[in-house]
Structure formats: C-alpha cells, structure tokens
PDB file of C-alpha atoms in Angstrom:
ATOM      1  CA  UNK E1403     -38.484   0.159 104.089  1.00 83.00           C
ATOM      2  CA  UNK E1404     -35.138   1.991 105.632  1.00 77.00           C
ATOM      3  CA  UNK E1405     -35.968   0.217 108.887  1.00 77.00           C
ATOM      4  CA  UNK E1406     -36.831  -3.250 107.549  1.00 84.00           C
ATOM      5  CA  UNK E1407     -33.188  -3.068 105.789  1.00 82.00           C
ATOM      6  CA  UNK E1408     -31.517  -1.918 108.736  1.00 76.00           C
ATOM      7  CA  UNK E1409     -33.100  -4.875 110.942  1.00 79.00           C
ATOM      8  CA  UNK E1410     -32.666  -8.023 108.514  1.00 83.00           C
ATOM      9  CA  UNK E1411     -30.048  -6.451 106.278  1.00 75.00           C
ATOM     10  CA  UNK E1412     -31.810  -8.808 103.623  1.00 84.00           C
ATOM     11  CA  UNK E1413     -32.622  -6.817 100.502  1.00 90.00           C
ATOM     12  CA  UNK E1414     -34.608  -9.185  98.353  1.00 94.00           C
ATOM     13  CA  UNK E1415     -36.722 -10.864 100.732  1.00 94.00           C
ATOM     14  CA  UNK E1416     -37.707  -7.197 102.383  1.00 94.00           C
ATOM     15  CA  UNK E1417     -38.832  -5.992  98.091  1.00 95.00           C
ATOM     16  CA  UNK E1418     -40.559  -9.582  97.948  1.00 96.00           C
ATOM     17  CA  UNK E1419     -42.388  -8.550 100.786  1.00 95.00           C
ATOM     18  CA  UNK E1420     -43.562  -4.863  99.352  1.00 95.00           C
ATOM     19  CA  UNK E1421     -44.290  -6.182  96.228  1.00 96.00           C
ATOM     20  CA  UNK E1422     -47.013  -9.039  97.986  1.00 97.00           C
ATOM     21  CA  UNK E1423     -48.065  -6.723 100.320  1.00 95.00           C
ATOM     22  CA  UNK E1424     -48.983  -3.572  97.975  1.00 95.00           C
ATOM     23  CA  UNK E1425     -49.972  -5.569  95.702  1.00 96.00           C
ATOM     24  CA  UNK E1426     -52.535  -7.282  97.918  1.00 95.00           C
ATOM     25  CA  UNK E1427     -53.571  -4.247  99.310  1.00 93.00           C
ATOM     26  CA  UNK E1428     -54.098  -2.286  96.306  1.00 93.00           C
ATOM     27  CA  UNK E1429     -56.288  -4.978  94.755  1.00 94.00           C
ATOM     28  CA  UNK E1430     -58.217  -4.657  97.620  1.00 91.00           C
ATOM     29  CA  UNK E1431     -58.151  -1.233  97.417  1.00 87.00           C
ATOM     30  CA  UNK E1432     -59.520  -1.671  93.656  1.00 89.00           C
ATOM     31  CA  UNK E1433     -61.814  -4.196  94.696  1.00 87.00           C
ATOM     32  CA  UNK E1434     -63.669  -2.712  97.799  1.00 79.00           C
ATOM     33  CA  UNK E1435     -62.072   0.852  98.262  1.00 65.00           C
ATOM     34  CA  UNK E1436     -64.986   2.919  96.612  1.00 67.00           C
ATOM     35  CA  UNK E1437     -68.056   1.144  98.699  1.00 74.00           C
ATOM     36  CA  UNK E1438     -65.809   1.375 101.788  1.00 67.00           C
ATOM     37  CA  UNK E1439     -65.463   5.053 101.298  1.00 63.00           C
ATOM     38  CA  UNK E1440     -68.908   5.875 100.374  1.00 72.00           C
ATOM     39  CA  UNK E1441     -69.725   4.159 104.149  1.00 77.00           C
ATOM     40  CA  UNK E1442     -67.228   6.030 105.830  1.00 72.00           C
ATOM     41  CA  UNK E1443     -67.951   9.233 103.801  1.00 72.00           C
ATOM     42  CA  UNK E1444     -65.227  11.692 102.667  1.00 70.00           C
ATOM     43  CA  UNK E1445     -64.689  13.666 106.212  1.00 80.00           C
ATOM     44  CA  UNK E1446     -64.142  10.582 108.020  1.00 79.00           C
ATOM     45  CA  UNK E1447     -61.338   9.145 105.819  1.00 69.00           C
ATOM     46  CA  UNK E1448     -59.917  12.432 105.793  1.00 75.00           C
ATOM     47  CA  UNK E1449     -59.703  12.305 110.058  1.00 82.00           C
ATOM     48  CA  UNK E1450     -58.916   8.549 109.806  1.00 72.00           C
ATOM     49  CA  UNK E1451     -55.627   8.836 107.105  1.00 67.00           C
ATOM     50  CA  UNK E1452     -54.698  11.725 109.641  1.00 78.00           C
ATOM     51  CA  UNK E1453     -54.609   9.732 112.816  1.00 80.00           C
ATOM     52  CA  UNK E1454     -53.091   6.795 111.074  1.00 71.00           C
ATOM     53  CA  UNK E1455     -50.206   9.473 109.865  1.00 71.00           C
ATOM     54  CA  UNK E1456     -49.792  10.886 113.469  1.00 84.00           C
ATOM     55  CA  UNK E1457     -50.134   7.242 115.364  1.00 80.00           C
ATOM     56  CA  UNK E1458     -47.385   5.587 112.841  1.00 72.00           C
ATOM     57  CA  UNK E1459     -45.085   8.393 114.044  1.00 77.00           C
ATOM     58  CA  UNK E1460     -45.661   7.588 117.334  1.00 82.00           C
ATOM     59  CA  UNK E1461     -44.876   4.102 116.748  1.00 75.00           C
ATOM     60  CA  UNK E1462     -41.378   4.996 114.632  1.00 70.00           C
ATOM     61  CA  UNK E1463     -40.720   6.572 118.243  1.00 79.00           C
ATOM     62  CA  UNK E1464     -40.785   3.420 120.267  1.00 76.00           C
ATOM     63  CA  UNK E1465     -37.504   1.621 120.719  1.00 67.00           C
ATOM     64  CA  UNK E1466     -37.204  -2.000 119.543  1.00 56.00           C
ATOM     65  CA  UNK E1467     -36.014  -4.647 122.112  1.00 53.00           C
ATOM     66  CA  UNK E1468     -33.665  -7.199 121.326  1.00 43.00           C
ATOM     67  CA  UNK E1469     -35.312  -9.580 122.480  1.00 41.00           C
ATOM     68  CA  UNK E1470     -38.272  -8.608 119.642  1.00 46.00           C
ATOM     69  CA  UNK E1471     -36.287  -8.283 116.768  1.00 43.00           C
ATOM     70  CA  UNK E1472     -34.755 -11.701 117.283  1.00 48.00           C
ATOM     71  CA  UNK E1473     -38.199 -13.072 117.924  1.00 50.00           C
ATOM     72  CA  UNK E1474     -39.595 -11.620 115.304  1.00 49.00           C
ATOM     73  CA  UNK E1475     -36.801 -12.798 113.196  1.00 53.00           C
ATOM     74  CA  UNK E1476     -37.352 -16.011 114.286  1.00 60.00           C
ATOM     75  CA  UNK E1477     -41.326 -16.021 113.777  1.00 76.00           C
ATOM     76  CA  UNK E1478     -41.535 -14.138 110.408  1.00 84.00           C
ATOM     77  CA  UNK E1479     -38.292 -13.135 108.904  1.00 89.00           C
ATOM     78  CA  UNK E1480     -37.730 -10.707 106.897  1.00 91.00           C
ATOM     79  CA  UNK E1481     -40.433 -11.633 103.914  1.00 95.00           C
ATOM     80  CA  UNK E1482     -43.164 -12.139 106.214  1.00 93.00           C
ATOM     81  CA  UNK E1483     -42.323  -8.932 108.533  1.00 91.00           C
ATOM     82  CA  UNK E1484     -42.269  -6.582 105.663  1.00 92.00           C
ATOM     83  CA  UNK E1485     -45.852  -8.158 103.985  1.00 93.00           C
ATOM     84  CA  UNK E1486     -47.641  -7.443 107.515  1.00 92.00           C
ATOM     85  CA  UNK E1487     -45.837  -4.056 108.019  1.00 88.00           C
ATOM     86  CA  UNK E1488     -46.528  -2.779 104.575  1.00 89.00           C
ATOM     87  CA  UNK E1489     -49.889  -4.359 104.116  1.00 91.00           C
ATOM     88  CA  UNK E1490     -51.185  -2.545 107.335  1.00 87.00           C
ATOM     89  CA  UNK E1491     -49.389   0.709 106.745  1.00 84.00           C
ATOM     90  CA  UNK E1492     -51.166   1.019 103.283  1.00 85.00           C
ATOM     91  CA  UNK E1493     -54.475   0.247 104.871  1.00 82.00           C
ATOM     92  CA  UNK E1494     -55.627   4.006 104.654  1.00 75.00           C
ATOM     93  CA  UNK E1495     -52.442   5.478 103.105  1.00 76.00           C
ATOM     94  CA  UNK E1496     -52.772   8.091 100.356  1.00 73.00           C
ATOM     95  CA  UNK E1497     -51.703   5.692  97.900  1.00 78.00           C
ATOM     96  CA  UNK E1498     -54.280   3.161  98.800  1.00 81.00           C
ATOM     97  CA  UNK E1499     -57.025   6.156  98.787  1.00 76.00           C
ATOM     98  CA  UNK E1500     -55.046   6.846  95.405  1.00 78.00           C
ATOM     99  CA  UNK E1501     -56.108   3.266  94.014  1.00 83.00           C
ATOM    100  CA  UNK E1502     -59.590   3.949  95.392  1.00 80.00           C
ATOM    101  CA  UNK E1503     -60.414   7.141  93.279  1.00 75.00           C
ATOM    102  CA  UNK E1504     -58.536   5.544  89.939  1.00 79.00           C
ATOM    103  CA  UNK E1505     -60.284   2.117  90.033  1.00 81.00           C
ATOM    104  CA  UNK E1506     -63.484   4.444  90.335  1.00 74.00           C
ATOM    105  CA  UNK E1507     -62.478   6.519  87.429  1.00 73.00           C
ATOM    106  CA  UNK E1508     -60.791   3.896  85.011  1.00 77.00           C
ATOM    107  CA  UNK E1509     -62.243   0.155  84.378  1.00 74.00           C
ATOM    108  CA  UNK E1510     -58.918  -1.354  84.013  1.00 84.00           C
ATOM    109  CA  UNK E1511     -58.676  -2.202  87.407  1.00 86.00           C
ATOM    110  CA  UNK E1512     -55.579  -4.745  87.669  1.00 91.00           C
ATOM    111  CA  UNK E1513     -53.708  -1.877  85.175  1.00 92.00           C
ATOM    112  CA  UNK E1514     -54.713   0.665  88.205  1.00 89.00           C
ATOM    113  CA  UNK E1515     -52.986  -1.951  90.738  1.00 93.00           C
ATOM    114  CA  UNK E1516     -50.317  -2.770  89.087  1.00 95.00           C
ATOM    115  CA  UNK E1517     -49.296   0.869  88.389  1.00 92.00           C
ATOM    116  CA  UNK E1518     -49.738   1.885  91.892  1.00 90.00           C
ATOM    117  CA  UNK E1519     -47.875  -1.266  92.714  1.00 94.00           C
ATOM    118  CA  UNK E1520     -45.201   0.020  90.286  1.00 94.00           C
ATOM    119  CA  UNK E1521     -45.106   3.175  92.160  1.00 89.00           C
ATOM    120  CA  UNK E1522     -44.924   1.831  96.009  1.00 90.00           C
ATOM    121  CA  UNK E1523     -41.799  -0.311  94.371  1.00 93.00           C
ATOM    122  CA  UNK E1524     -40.224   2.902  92.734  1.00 91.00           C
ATOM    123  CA  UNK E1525     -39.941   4.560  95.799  1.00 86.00           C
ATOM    124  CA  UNK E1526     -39.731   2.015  98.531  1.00 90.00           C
ATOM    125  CA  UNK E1527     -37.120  -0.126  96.528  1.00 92.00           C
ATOM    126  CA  UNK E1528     -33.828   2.727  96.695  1.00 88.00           C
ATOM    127  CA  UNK E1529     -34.759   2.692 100.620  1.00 86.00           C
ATOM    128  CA  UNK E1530     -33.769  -0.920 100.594  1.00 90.00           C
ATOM    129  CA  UNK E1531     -31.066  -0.747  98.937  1.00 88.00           C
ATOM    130  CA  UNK E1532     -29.059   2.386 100.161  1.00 85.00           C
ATOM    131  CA  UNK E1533     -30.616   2.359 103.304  1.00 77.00           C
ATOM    132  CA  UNK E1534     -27.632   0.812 104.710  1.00 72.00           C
ATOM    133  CA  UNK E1535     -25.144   2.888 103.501  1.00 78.00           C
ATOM    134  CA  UNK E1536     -27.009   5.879 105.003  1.00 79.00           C
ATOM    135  CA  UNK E1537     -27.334   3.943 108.138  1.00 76.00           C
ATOM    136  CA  UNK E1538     -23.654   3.959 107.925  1.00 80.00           C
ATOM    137  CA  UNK E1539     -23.347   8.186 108.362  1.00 86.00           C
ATOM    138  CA  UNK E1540     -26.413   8.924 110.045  1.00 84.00           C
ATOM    139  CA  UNK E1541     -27.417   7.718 113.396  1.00 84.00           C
ATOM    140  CA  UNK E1542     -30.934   5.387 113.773  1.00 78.00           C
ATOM    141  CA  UNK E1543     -32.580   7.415 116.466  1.00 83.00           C
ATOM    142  CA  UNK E1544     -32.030  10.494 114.077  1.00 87.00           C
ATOM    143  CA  UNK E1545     -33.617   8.575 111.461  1.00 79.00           C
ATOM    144  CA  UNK E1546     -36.494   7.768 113.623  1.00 80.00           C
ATOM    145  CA  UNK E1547     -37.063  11.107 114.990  1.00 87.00           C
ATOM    146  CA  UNK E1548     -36.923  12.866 111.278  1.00 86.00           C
ATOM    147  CA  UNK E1549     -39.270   9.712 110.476  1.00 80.00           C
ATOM    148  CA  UNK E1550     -41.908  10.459 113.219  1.00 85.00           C
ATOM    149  CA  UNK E1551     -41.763  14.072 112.614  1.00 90.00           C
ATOM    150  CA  UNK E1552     -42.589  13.540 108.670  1.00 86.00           C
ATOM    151  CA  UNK E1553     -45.468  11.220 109.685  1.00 81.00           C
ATOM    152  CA  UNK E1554     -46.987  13.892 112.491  1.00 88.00           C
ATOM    153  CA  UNK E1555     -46.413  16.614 109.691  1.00 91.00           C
ATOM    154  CA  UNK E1556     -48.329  14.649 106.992  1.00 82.00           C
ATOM    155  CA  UNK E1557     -51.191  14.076 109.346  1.00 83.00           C
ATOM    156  CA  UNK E1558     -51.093  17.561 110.270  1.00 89.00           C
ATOM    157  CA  UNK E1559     -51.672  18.357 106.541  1.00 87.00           C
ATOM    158  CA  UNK E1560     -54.286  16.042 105.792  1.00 78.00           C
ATOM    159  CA  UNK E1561     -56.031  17.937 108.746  1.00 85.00           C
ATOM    160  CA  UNK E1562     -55.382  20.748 107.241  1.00 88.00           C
ATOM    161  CA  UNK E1563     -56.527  20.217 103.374  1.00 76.00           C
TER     162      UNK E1563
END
C-alpha cells in the first residue's frame, strides 16, 4: 500500500483498489479455500505461504524503471494496479489462509469476508494515507530494504512454526 501511494500519489483510487481486490479474494478464499487446502494438505501451504513471503521480498528489492511506472500508469492506473497487486499478494497470505479456517468454522460466510475485508482496509488504509508524509523523512530504498527484510523474516517464521 506505502508503495502504491508513493507511485500514483492517488489515495482513493489505490483504497478502491484494496477494497475490490480483498474483497474478491477473500470470497474466494470463503468459497474454495477449504477444498484447496485439503488438496494441497497442511505442510505444503505451510512451505508455499513461506516462499511466497521470501519471493515478495525479493521482488520489493528490484528497482522500478521509469519507463514501467509510466507504462503501467498508462495501462492500469492506479485502481487497476493496486486490484492485481493486492489480489495476487493475498493469494496465499495469512489473511487469506485466515478466511479459509473461519469460513470452515462459521456458516456466515460473506460476514467472514467482509470482516477480513474490514481488517485488510484497517491496516492497509493509514499506509495510504501517511505513506507520503513518511516518504517525505525516510528514504524509498530504506523503505524497500526494511520491506524485503520483514517479508524474508515472515517466511522464515512460517518455516519455522
């Protein structure tokens, strides 16, 4: 969310776009997330969230290119760059896995999605917001590099629960 508000500098469109996205993803989640994890089978989720955590901060490392962002701009804008971001980045995320075990547990299934929707927007929504101003006194590549570490850490832990 910090680096979706420091690219397009376009609040509301970027919180459109995480609301549609985790939203979407969450219902799917709700929808499919239980049979999907009784094929995959507890172990293998656990090694697949970790790689996804390590490989995301891997990606935070790689310098954007002008000539992207504009085209990018250009192609999607800021709505449609933040739904594909954030709809991906959930796909095996611990909130999505989250969504999985209530919608298993509790019938209300849209009240499950909507909550966890409530939650992504909780704490992706300040990012937005104040990102810039934090942008302001901290440097981006320092922001990446804490960024990739906390990703590399958080796989580390999966592997290690």
């Amino acid at each position: 969310a910090l680096m979706l508000a420091a690219r397009y500098r376009s609040h509301l469109p970027i919180v459109l776009g995480i609301l549609v996205a985790t939203f979407a993803n969450h219902a799917l989640a709700a929808a499919f997330g239980p049979w999907i994890a009784s094929l995959a089978g507890a172990e293998a989720m656990r090694w697949i969230l970790a790689a996804s955590f390590i490989a995301m901060g891997a990606w935070v490392l790689v310098p954007d290119k002008a000539d992207d962002l504009s085209e990018g701009k250009r192609r999607f804008g800021a709505f449609g760059t933040t739904l594909i971001a954030f709809f991906l980045v959930e796909i095996g995320d611990k909130t999505q896995i989250a969504t999985v075990a209530l919608a298993a547990r509790y019938a209300e299934t849209m009240a499950v999605v909507a909550g966890t929707t409530l939650g992504m927007l909780v704490a992706n929504v300040p990012a937005v917001y104040l990102g810039n101003a934090l942008l302001r006194r901290v440097p981006l590549r320092l922001l990446q590099r804490v960024a990739a570490a906390m990703f590399a850490v958080l796989g580390a832990l999966v592997l290690l629960a």
